Amino acid sequence: MSAGGTTLERRVLDAAKTCCEKWGVAKVTIDDIANESGVSRASLYRLFPGGKDVLFEALRLQELEDFFTRLSAHVEGADGLEDLLVCAVVAATAELRADRHLALMLASEPGETLGHLTVDGLPRIMRVATVFLAPFVDPYLPRRESAALVELLSRLVISYFLAPSQHVDLGDPESARTFIVTHILPAFDAALIRS
Amino acid sequence: MSAGGTTLERRVLDAAKTCCEKWGVAKVTIDDIANESGVSRASLYRLFPGGKDVLFEALRLQELEDFFTRLSAHVEGADGLEDLLVCAVVAATAELRADRHLALMLASEPGETLGHLTVDGLPRIMRVATVFLAPFVDPYLPRRESAALVELLSRLVISYFLAPSQHVDLGDPESARTFIVTHILPAFDAALIRS
DNA sequence: GACGCTGAGACTGTTTGTGTCTTATTGTCT
DNA sequence: AGACAATAAGACACAAACAGTCTCAGCGTC
């Protein structure tokens, strides 16, 4: 995590994202990214030794961090654990749904994309989610518990996003609140830090 | 014009359209279309001898006819020449703007797309527009005049779509009506068939 | 059983893309 | 001015993808 990244690196990754939005990951070439970013192919390989794979890996990482940065901002003002969780879950779901990039990727190459969202990517998603969101939960729960809670909810958000349920809609504040109050919070009640 | 087209042909063209929506014309291959349509490459070349170019040409033609078919439906109920024109212009503009396919094409390969929309394609667009829309105008104007009117408005719709004006918004019924009443109709007033 | 239509896939030449490398060019610091 | 680092430009070899053609086998119809 961290590392602001050179201006150049950012420029390249942004260009890569733009290209993906236009054509879908599968169809983007190094040349496309070089043209879009105005960075020469040579520099591009210097920046990401290993080429395409490394570059896209870096892009996924950046996207992931950006995602949670935006999410953190959303969650900033929440008051109380329940509100905090509802807000986070709703915002995350909404953003996943609104992400045209992601939608296009899922539409064009479900296999790859699903892989990055599940088997390959989940551990990392969990890690980043914990780093970003646990601090918000920490005031209410002991460290271990808050990490566990963040992980649990992250998994559920992704699951409900990929396979929507008829009963629960985590994009809807009402539904999300009901779900969290009845199915999540009770399990953590014992550990609650009452201040 | 005309020719319903084999089921197979339709299937292929629809698949081609889907592919274009996913990846943009520039990135679509014959194999993509074959896979998407479930039609073998062999049949594909049999159907469109000449390959890619011929296929995309056919696709543009179909899109064009579909466009005007939808537009005709929109215009069906209009009462009086003024309403007819306003309705047609607004619907056409709205549809152009809403067309994700077209938007993506313009975003990814403006050169090509613009070519098909202007220098190469305009004459054909005019022709098809006239065939489809002139009948609606015929009750109000002599044949020559109605054709001229349709052509004039078609050109203007495309022009305002490609290069929006600050003063006129042909997607807005109010604005379109004002524009038509003050800048178009007067020129045809003399030819009006009053019934 | 001949006929027409389709899918599967082999095949060739061409194009496009990748990754590496060398050679200018540019701007900065001393 | 001259040395230095960073970048662009683009040549190059190799690999992959693509276009277009062709053959053949399967299948339903007459």
XYZ file of N, CA and C in Angstrom, chain B residues 55-119:
195
model
N -19.513 -6.995 -43.749
C -20.344 -7.239 -42.572
C -20.688 -5.943 -41.851
N -19.662 -5.137 -41.598
C -19.915 -3.888 -40.878
C -20.756 -2.941 -41.709
N -20.554 -2.993 -43.004
C -21.388 -2.177 -43.881
C -22.850 -2.573 -43.704
N -23.101 -3.878 -43.704
C -24.462 -4.368 -43.518
C -25.000 -3.971 -42.160
N -24.119 -4.015 -41.163
C -24.546 -3.635 -39.820
C -24.978 -2.183 -39.781
N -24.170 -1.325 -40.395
C -24.534 0.097 -40.407
C -25.880 0.297 -41.083
N -26.082 -0.436 -42.153
C -27.348 -0.304 -42.866
C -28.513 -0.715 -41.977
N -28.350 -1.856 -41.305
C -29.424 -2.333 -40.433
C -29.695 -1.344 -39.308
N -28.636 -0.838 -38.724
C -28.779 0.139 -37.651
C -29.568 1.341 -38.139
N -29.210 1.751 -39.339
C -29.868 2.913 -39.921
C -31.361 2.664 -40.062
N -31.697 1.513 -40.609
C -33.120 1.215 -40.809
C -33.841 1.071 -39.475
N -33.186 0.406 -38.531
C -33.794 0.259 -37.200
C -34.058 1.620 -36.579
N -33.071 2.474 -36.731
C -33.196 3.814 -36.170
C -34.458 4.499 -36.679
N -34.627 4.464 -37.986
C -35.765 5.173 -38.566
C -37.079 4.433 -38.337
N -36.983 3.131 -38.169
C -38.198 2.402 -37.822
C -38.701 2.842 -36.456
N -37.774 2.906 -35.514
C -38.154 3.375 -34.176
C -38.677 4.803 -34.238
N -37.989 5.610 -35.047
C -38.381 7.004 -35.146
C -39.791 7.122 -35.723
N -40.075 6.334 -36.734
C -41.407 6.360 -37.346
C -42.467 6.053 -36.312
N -42.196 5.046 -35.480
C -43.159 4.681 -34.452
C -43.432 5.859 -33.527
N -42.375 6.547 -33.156
C -42.498 7.710 -32.285
C -43.406 8.764 -32.881
N -43.299 8.908 -34.188
C -43.892 10.039 -34.888
C -45.344 9.764 -35.265
N -45.657 8.512 -35.241
C -46.959 8.011 -35.700
C -48.142 8.906 -35.306
N -48.206 9.223 -34.013
C -49.409 9.885 -33.498
C -49.467 11.381 -33.692
N -48.394 11.965 -34.178
C -48.319 13.421 -34.214
C -49.438 14.027 -35.061
N -49.850 15.216 -34.632
C -50.986 15.851 -35.292
C -50.582 17.232 -35.795
N -50.610 17.403 -37.087
C -50.206 18.677 -37.655
C -48.726 18.687 -37.968
N -48.358 19.510 -38.944
C -46.976 19.503 -39.409
C -46.000 19.925 -38.323
N -46.359 20.977 -37.614
C -45.447 21.484 -36.597
C -45.154 20.408 -35.547
N -46.211 19.821 -35.003
C -46.019 18.771 -34.008
C -45.208 17.615 -34.570
N -45.517 17.271 -35.772
C -44.808 16.164 -36.420
C -43.308 16.420 -36.425
N -42.936 17.590 -36.871
C -41.508 17.893 -36.982
C -40.850 17.948 -35.619
N -41.515 18.627 -34.694
C -40.938 18.722 -33.352
C -40.722 17.331 -32.787
N -41.754 16.511 -32.884
C -41.676 15.161 -32.342
C -40.529 14.385 -32.972
N -40.422 14.464 -34.270
C -39.381 13.715 -34.969
C -37.989 14.190 -34.556
N -37.822 15.481 -34.549
C -36.504 16.049 -34.238
C -36.091 15.715 -32.805
N -37.021 15.863 -31.890
C -36.699 15.587 -30.484
C -36.386 14.111 -30.297
N -37.213 13.261 -30.871
C -36.994 11.822 -30.706
C -35.661 11.398 -31.322
N -35.385 11.916 -32.493
C -34.129 11.552 -33.152
C -32.928 11.986 -32.317
N -32.975 13.225 -31.851
C -31.865 13.720 -31.029
C -31.708 12.890 -29.767
N -32.823 12.625 -29.115
C -32.764 11.842 -27.878
C -32.153 10.481 -28.147
N -32.569 9.881 -29.243
C -32.078 8.531 -29.511
C -30.588 8.542 -29.841
N -30.177 9.527 -30.595
C -28.748 9.639 -30.885
C -27.951 9.776 -29.594
N -28.461 10.619 -28.706
C -27.728 10.859 -27.463
C -27.718 9.635 -26.575
N -28.790 8.875 -26.623
C -28.903 7.732 -25.714
C -28.146 6.521 -26.221
N -27.776 6.551 -27.477
C -27.178 5.355 -28.077
C -25.776 5.120 -27.528
N -25.675 4.191 -26.612
C -24.399 3.902 -25.984
C -23.407 3.389 -27.029
N -23.940 2.642 -27.952
C -23.132 2.115 -29.037
C -22.416 3.264 -29.746
N -23.217 4.192 -30.185
C -22.697 5.330 -30.933
C -21.745 6.138 -30.073
N -22.136 6.371 -28.826
C -21.296 7.156 -27.928
C -19.926 6.507 -27.774
N -19.936 5.205 -27.565
C -18.665 4.507 -27.403
C -17.834 4.596 -28.663
N -18.510 4.436 -29.802
C -17.782 4.516 -31.056
C -17.138 5.881 -31.214
N -17.895 6.909 -30.921
C -17.349 8.258 -31.055
C -16.213 8.468 -30.066
N -16.335 7.865 -28.890
C -15.292 8.040 -27.878
C -14.012 7.325 -28.285
N -14.160 6.178 -28.918
C -12.956 5.393 -29.186
C -12.327 5.709 -30.531
N -13.136 5.828 -31.542
C -12.572 6.067 -32.863
C -13.328 7.172 -33.595
N -13.158 8.388 -33.130
C -13.936 9.489 -33.697
C -13.768 9.584 -35.204
N -12.537 9.381 -35.652
C -12.270 9.517 -37.077
C -13.192 8.665 -37.915
N -13.078 7.362 -37.724
C -13.897 6.413 -38.459
C -15.388 6.737 -38.337
N -15.805 6.837 -37.084
C -17.226 7.024 -36.827
C -17.752 8.296 -37.477
N -16.996 9.368 -37.308
C -17.425 10.621 -37.906
C -17.542 10.478 -39.410
N -16.582 9.747 -39.982
C -16.635 9.514 -41.419
C -17.960 8.889 -41.821
N -18.336 7.841 -41.074
C -19.569 7.145 -41.430
C -20.790 8.015 -41.182
N -20.658 8.937 -40.229
C -21.802 9.796 -39.913
C -21.879 10.993 -40.841
N -20.789 11.300 -41.514
C -20.813 12.531 -42.318
C -20.476 12.257 -43.774
N -19.215 12.398 -44.120
C -18.868 12.358 -45.538
C -19.354 11.092 -46.257
